[in-house]
XYZ file of C-alpha atoms in Angstrom:
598
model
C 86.222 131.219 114.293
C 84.854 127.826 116.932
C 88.659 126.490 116.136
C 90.344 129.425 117.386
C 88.009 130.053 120.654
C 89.089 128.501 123.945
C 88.748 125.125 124.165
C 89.318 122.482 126.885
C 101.269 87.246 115.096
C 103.441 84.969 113.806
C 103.146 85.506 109.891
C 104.234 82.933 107.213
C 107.643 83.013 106.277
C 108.862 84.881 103.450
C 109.367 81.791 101.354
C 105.753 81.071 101.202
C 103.560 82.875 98.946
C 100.096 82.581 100.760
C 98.701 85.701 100.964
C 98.452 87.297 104.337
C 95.847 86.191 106.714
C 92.981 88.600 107.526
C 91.679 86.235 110.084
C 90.953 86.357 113.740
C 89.416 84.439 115.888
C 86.071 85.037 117.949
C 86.290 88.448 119.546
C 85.033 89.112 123.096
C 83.412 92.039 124.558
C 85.102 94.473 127.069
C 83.585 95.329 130.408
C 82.996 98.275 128.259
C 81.157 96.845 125.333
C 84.213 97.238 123.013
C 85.324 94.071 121.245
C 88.529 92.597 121.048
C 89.946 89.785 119.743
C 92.604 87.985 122.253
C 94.499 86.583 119.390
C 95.583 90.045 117.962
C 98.697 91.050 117.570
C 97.110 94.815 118.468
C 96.469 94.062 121.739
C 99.139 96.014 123.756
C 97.319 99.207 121.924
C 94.051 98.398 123.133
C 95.821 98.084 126.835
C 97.285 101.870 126.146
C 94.237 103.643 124.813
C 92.442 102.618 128.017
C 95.017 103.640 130.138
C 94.987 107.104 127.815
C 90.866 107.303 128.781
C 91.867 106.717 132.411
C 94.818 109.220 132.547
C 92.618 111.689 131.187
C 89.514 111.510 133.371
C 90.419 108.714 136.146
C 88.168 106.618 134.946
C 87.646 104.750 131.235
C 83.822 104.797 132.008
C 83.610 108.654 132.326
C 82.852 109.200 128.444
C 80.226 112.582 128.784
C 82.117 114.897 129.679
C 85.647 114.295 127.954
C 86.910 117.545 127.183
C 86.983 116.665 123.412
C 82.877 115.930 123.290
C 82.631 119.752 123.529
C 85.420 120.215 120.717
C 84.817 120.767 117.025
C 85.278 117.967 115.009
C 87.989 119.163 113.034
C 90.338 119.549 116.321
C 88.497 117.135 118.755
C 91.532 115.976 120.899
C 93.836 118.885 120.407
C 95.226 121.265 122.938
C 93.003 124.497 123.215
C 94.179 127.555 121.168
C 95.384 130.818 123.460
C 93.799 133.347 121.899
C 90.959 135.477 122.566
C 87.670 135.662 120.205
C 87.935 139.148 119.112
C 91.776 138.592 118.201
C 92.593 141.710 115.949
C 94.716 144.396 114.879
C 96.132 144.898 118.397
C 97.922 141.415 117.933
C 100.759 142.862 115.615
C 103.704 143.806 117.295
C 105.284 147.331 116.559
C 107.402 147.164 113.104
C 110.850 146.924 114.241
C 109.654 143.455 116.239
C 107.827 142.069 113.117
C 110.487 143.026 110.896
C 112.472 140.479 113.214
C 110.336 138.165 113.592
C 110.268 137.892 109.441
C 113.697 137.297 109.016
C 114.069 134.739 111.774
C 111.609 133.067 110.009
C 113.453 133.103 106.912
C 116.999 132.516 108.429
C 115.762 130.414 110.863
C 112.591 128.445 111.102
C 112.550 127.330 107.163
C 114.075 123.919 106.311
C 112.958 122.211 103.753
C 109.769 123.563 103.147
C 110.526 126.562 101.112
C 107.957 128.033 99.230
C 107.899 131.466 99.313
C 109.986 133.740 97.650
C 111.321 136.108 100.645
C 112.106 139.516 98.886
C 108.366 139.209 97.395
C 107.292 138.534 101.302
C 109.365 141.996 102.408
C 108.213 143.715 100.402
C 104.326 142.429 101.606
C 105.427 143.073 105.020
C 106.064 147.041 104.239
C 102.656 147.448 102.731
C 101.314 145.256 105.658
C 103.118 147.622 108.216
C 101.983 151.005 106.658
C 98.595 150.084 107.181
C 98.932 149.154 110.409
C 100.413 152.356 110.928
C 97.944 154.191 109.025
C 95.279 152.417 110.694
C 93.703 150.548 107.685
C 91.856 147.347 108.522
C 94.490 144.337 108.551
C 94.014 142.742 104.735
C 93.599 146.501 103.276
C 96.547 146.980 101.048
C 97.332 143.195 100.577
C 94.563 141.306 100.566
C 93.371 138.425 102.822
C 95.585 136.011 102.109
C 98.904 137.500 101.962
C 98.427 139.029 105.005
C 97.392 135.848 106.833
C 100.786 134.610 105.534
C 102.564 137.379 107.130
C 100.811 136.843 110.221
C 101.491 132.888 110.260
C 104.737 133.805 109.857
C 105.718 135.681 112.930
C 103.426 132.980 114.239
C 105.807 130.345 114.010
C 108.836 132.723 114.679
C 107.500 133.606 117.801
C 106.630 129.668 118.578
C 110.376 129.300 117.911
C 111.616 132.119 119.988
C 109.318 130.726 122.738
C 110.495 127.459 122.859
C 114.341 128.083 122.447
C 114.248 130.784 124.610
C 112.116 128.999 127.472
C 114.004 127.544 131.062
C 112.977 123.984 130.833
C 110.820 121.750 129.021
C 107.907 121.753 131.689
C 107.202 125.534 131.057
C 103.941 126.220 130.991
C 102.144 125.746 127.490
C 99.430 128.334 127.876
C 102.254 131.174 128.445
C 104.612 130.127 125.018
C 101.665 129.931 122.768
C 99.851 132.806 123.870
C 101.142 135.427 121.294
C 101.459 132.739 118.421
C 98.832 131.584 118.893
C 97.001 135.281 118.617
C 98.445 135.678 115.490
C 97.740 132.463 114.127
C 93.981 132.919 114.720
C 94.245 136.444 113.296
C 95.099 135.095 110.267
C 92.640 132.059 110.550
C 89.800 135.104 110.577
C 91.056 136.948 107.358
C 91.493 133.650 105.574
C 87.716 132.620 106.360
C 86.458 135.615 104.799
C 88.811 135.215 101.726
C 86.765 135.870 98.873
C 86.687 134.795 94.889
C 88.656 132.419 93.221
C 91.726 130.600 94.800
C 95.250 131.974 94.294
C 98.430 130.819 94.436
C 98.582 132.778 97.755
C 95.024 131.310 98.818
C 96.981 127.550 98.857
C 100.672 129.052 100.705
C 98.279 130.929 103.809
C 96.691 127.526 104.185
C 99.710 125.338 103.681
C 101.820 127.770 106.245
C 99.045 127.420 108.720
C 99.030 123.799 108.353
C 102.615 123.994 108.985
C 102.128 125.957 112.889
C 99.192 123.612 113.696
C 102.089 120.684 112.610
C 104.465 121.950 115.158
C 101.663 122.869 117.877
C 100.902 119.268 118.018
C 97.300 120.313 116.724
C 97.513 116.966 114.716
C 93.887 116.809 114.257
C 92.751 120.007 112.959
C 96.395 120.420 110.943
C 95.161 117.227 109.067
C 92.045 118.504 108.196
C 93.161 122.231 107.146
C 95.285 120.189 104.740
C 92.571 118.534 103.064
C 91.169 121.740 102.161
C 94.356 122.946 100.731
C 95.051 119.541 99.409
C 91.709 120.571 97.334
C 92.584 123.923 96.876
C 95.796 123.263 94.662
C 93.910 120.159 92.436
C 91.363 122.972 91.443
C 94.479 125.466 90.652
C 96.485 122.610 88.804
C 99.418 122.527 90.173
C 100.011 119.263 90.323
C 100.211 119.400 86.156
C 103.230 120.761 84.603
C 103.033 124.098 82.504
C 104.477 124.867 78.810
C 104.336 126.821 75.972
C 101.611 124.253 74.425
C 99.557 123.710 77.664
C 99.609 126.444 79.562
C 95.751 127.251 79.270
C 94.246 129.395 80.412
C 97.614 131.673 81.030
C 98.881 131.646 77.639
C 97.291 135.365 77.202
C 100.893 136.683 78.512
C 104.213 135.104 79.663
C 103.802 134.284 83.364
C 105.878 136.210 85.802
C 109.172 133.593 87.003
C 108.844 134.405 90.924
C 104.797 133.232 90.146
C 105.702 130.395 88.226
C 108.583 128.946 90.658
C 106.589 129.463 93.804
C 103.518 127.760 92.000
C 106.136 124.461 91.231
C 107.543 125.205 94.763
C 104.182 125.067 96.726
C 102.979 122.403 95.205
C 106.183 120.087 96.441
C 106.068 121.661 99.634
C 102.289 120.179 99.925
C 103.440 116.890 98.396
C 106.014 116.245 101.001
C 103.986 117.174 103.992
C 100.740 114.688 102.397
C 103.730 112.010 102.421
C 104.460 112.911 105.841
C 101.194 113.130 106.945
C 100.130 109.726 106.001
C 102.471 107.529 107.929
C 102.134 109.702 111.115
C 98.463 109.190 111.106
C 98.558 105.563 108.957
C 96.366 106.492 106.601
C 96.361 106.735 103.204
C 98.162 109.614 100.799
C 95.793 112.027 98.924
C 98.183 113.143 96.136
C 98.672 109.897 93.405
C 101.790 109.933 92.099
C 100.117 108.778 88.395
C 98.248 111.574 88.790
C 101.209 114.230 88.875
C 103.460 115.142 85.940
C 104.624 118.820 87.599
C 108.321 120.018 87.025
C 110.376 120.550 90.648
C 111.739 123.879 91.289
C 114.293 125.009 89.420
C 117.807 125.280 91.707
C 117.711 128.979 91.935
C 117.869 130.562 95.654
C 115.564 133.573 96.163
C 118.250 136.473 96.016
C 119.240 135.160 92.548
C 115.483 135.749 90.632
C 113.473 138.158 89.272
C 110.170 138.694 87.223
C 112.068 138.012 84.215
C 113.929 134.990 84.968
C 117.157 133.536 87.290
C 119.976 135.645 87.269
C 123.906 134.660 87.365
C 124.787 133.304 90.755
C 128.326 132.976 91.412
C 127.375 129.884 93.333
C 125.019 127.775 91.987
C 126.423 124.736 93.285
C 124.716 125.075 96.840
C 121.239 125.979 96.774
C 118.574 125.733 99.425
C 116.099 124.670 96.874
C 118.132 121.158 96.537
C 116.673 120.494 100.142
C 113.070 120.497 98.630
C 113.761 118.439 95.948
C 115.675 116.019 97.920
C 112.709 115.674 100.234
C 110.174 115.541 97.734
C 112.226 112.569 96.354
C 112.536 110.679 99.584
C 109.401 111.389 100.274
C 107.717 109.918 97.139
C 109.939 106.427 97.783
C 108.172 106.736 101.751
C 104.669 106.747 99.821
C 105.432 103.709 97.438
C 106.794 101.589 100.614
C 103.430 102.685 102.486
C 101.572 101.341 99.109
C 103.717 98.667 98.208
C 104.696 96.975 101.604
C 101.810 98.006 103.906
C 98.998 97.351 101.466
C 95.866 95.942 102.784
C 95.133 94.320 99.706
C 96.070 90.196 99.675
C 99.639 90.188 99.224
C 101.940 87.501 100.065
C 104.848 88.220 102.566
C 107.708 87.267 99.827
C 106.144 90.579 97.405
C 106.049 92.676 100.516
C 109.496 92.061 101.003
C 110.660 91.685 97.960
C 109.104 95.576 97.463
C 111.074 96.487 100.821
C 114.143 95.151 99.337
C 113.787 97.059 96.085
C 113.073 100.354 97.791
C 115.842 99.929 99.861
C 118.087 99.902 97.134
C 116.275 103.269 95.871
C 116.692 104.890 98.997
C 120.614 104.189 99.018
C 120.233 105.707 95.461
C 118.391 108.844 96.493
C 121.514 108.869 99.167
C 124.222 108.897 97.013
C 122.853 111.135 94.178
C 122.721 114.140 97.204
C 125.080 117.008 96.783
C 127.945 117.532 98.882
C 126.460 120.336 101.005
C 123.212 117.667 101.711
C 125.482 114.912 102.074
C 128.758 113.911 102.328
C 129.679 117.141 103.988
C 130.001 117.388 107.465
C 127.105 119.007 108.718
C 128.900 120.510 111.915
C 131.087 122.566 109.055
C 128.184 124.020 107.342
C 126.221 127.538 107.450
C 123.671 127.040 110.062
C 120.560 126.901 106.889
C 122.278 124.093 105.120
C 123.049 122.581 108.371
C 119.762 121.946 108.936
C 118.791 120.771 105.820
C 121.841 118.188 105.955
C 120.281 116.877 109.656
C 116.818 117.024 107.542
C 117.258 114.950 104.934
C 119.662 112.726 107.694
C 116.295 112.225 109.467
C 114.041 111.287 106.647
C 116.433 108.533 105.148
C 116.927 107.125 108.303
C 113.327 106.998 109.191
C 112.442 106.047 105.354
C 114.779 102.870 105.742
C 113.399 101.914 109.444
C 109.479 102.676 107.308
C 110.761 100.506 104.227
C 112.571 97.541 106.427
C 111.255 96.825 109.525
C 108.321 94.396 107.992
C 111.772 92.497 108.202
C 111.167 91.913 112.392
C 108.249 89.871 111.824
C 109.552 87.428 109.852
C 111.031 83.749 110.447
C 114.622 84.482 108.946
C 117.218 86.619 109.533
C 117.813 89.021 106.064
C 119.766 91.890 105.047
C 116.735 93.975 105.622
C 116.636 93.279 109.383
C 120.043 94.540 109.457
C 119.231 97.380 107.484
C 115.892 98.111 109.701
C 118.537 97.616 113.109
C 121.256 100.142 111.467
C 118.820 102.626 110.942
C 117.310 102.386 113.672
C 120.577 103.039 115.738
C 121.874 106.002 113.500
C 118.493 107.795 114.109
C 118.636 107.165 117.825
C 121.983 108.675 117.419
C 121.158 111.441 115.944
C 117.528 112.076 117.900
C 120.272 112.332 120.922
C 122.261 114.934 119.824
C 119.809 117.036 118.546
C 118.056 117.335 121.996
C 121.097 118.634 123.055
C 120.739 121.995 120.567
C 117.997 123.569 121.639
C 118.124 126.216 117.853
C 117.669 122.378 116.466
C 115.586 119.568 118.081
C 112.610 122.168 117.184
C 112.904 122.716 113.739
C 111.026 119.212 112.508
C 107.096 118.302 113.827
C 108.212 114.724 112.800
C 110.702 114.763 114.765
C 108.998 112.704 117.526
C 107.141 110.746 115.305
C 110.397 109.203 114.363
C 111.593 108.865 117.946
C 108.230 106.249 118.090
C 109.055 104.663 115.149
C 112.555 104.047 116.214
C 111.812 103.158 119.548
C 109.126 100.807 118.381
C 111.394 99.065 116.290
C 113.884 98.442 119.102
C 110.983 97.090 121.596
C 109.670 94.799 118.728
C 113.355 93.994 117.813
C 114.027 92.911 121.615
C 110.734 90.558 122.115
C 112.016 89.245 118.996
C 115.197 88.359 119.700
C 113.923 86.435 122.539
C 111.410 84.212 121.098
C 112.899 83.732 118.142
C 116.493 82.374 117.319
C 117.453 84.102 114.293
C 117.229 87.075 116.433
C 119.435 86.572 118.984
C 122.629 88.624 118.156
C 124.687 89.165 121.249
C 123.866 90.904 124.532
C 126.679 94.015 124.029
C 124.935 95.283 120.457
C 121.526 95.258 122.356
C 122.719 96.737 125.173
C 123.758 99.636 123.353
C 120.794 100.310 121.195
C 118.416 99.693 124.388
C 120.673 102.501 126.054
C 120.212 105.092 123.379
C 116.297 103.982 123.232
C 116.182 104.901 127.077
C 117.601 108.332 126.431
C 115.791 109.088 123.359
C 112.615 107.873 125.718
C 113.334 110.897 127.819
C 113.346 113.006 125.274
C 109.774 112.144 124.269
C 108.654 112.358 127.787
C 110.341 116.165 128.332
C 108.529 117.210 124.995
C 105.127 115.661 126.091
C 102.547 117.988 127.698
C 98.677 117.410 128.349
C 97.212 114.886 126.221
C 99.281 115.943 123.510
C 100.501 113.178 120.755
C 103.707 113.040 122.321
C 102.258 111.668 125.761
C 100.166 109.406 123.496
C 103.252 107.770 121.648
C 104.709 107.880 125.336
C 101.627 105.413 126.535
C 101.666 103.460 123.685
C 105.241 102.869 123.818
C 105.393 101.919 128.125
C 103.334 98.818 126.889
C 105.686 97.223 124.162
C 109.120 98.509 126.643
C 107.475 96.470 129.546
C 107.236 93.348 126.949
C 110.610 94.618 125.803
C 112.018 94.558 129.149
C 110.224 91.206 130.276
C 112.077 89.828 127.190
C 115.068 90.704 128.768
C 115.087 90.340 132.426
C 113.703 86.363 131.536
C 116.762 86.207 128.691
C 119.415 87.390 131.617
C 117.600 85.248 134.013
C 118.461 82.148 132.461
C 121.894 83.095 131.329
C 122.379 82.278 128.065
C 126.143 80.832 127.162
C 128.051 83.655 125.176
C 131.265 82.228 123.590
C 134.644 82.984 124.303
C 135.906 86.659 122.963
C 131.992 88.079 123.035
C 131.237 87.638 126.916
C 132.664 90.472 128.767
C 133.362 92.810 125.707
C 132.687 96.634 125.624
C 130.525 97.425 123.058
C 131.744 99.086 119.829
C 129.809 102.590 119.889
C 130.147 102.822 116.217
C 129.562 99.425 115.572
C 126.894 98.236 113.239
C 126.029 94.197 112.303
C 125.571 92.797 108.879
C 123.220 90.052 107.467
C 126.309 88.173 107.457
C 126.897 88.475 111.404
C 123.144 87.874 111.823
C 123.286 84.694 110.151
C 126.453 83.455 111.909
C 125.024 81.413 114.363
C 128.414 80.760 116.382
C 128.291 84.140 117.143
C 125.019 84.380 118.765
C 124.302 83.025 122.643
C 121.660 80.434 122.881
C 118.458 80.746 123.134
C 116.498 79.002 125.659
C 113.540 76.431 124.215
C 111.034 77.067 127.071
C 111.172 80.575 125.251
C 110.597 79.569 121.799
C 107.853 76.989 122.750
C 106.176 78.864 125.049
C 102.688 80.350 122.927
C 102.476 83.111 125.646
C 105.950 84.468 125.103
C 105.219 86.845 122.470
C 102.819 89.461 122.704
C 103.316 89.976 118.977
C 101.836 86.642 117.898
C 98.859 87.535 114.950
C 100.870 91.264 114.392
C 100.112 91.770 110.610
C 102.729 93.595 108.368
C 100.186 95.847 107.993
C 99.788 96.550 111.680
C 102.604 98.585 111.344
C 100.296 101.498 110.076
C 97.654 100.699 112.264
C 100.365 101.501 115.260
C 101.483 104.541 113.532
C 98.005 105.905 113.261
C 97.111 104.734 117.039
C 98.452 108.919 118.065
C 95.846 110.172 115.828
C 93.470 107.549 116.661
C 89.945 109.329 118.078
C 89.446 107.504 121.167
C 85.770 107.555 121.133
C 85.817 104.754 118.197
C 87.111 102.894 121.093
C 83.656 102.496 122.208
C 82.235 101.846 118.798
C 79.718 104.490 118.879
């Protein structure tokens, strides 16, 4: 398998209801024939990916022999895979270690994306194991697929083990993917050869592997692997709902309940990582919402089912199923906001917010409609599985309100929903920070840095803002703090970066709007702006969050100097679009070589 071999702006104000401008002015051409256009609000990003070109081969001219050129296209950019060609049998550890390495998957590295049923997938890894031991050919007893599962699972448990168990963030790459990655490709062989029509088992291998490329930082070839499984479950239908009157062509004999709920649980698991998927890269979602009428999962934990149907569980009230669900729900309000408030179509800034604002108030909704154990609950006092769900589905509603609300920062007034955006922004900072300090934790979510960029975005944009613009100018204590937990949550991004992996691309990207960030600043201090009395001097409330109300109160914000608001130079941001936003989400993912316009 090649993939598995060794490989080296102002905009108008809300009020008005012009549509959004598509046009620049003039472009010029780079000293190396790329165009740009001076006016764009993009241009910080065009600053980065050159210095990314330059980092990566000390000079931005040296284009032939860029390590990706001799890459596939599927994984051009990614970080080589640590495996050998002839990967086989001799890549499964003995059965007491794989027996482990299953149930620390289980206990462990599952979250929210829980599609398999796990007594089915023990009792796979006993058949799997006595043909090892017999010395069958891996795939003998099970089949392709279901093996490749099993071998994408200790995968990813041994990724975990790796990582958790490693000195310090700087250990060397190679040596903690080496064995998962073995396995991984092992299971990328079998899976190649699968033969005959797809199975429900044919769409989890492919949606599991997806899942280790996610958290390899193998962006590229994860996202295409998930088009073909994408395709996979559209020609199985499980994105329709089944019955008694259309459950062609399986009406010949009742359906088995494990099948059935791990065919409605696949399919959401898919659904939420498409979601995810498209505002990491900025691109659009492949599964339509009009397009989908399929039931969710029934509430019904794994120990509690059989062939026949659920049986009594003694507590039904708190079930790790509710986490998928949850997301799925979250996630489907993240797609409509990428849709509805990012559309490149001609929409006028007032529907774009007035979509944000009505989201907003569905994303609150989603909030309060979670169960205890997902919500309101402590998650410090939970069982270490719903624990992380809790910090989860914490994660995705602060990102999906920083996703819905942040549009707000580019416009001319202060609003609720730059308040909201702000909040957000802080509580995920908050949280990013004390997750790095649980090592079990800050590596069970591949978004997780994603939404350090976002958030830290938001604050740089937030503080050139605030500068140019009055409306933005809340006092110097609030900022203080958030900038603060942006610096540490900075570090954490640079400890997890390695290579030219997407983490030391959202680093890059990032350095250029902090140094506009922190010009903002150091010219803001420099002139000393007048705080009034009871503000100047004050420690900052660490659990303090501001209203539109505060925003708005003028008398309660230090001045802001004119030579900064009339100067055209003063923010880099000038011509940003609302839908720019995507186009600096999908700047990680972004093949450098359209840089040059081939």
């Amino acid at each position: 398998m090649a993939s598995c071999s060794w490989q080296q702006h102002n905009p108008p104000t809300p009020e008005q209801s012009a549509p959004e401008p598509h046009y620049r002015v003039s472009p010029e051409p780079d000293v190396e024939g790329q165009y740009f256009d001076p006016t764009s609000g993009l241009n910080f990003l065009h600053r980065a990916w050159k210095k990314l070109l330059v980092q990566k081969d000390g000079s931005a001219a040296n284009d032939t022999h860029r390590p990706e050129r001799h890459q596939p296209l599927t994984s051009a950019g990614d970080r080589p895979f640590h495996a050998d060609d002839d990967a086989s049998g001799s890549v499964v550890p003995d059965a007491p270690t794989a027996r482990k390495l299953q149930e620390f998957y289980f206990e462990t590295c599952v979250v929210t994306y829980r599609m398999l049923h796990r007594q089915t997938v023990e009792g796979w890894m006993e058949i799997f194991l006595k043909d090892q031991q017999d010395g069958r050919p891996m795939g003998w007893g099970l089949g392709n697929s279901r093996t490749a599962i099993l071998l994408t699972i200790m995968a990813i448990a041994t990724l975990r083990l790796e990582k958790m168990n490693r000195d310090s963030p700087t250990d060397c790459e190679a040596h903690i993917l080496q064995q998962s990655d073995r396995l991984y490709c092992a299971g990328v062989k079998l899976i190649d050869k699968e033969m005959g029509f797809p199975r429900l088992e044919s769409a989890q291998a492919r949606l599991i592997q997806v899942l280790y490329l996610l958290q390899t930082a193998r962006m590229n070839e994860g996202w295409y692997k998930f088009g073909n499984t994408f395709h996979i479950t559209l020609s199985m239908g499980m994105h329709r709902r089944r019955d008694q009157k259309r459950d062609f062509p399986f009406n010949s004999k009742k359906q088995n309940y494990i099948t059935s709920e791990c065919f409605k649980r696949t399919f959401w698991v898919a659904y939420i990582i498409d979601k995810y998927l498209s505002v990491v890269f900025g691109r659009p979602r492949l599964y339509q919402d009009e397009d989908i009428d399929q039931n969710f999962p029934d509430n019904v934990n794994d120990e509690d089912m059989t062939p026949q149907g659920p049986t009594t569980s003694d507590n039904s009230t708190d079930c790790h199923i509710d986490a998928v669900i949850f997301h799925a729900k979250i996630a489907r309000i993240v797609g409509t906001a990428s849709r509805e408030v990012y559309s490149v179509n001609d929409l006028s800034h007032q529907d774009r917010l007035a979509a944000a604002n009505k989201l907003s108030h569905e994303l609150h909704e989603w909030r309060a409609s979670l169960p205890p154990h997902l919500g309101t609950v402590k998650p410090s006092t939970l069982i270490p599985s719903f624990r992380r769900q809790a910090i989860a589905l914490q994660l995705a509603y602060s990102h999906a309100l920083i996703h819905t609300n942040r549009p707000f920062l580019l416009s001319d007034v202060t609003s609720e929903g730059i308040s909201e955006c702000m909040s957000s922004t802080k509580t995920s900072l908050e949280l990013i920070n004390r997750m790095a300090g649980d090592n079990a934790l800050s590596h069970s979510f591949w978004w997780t840095n994603y939404v350090i960029f976002c958030a830290l975005a938001v604050v740089y944009v937030w503080e050139i803002q605030r500068t140019t613009r009055s409306t933005y100018a809340i006092d110097d204590g609030y900022s203080s703090q958030i900038f603060d937990l942006a610096e540490k949550c900075r570090g954490h991004l640079e400890q997890a970066s390695a290579g030219l992996s997407p983490n030391q691309r959202y680093s890059v990207i990032l350095d250029e709007l902090r140094s506009e960030a922190l010009r903002c600043r150091n010219t803001r201090h420099s002139l000393q702006p007048v705080q009034p009395s009871g503000i100047q001097g004050a420690e900052p409330n660490v659990n303090a969050e501001f209203s539109a109300a505060e925003l708005q109160d003028t008398t309660l914000l230090g001045a802001v100097p004119d030579v900064l608001l009339q100067d055209p130079m003063s923010n880099v941001l000038d011509g940003f679009l609302f839908s720019d936003w995507q186009t600096l989400d999908s700047s990680v993912g972004f093949a450098l070589d359209t840089q040059r316009w081939n």
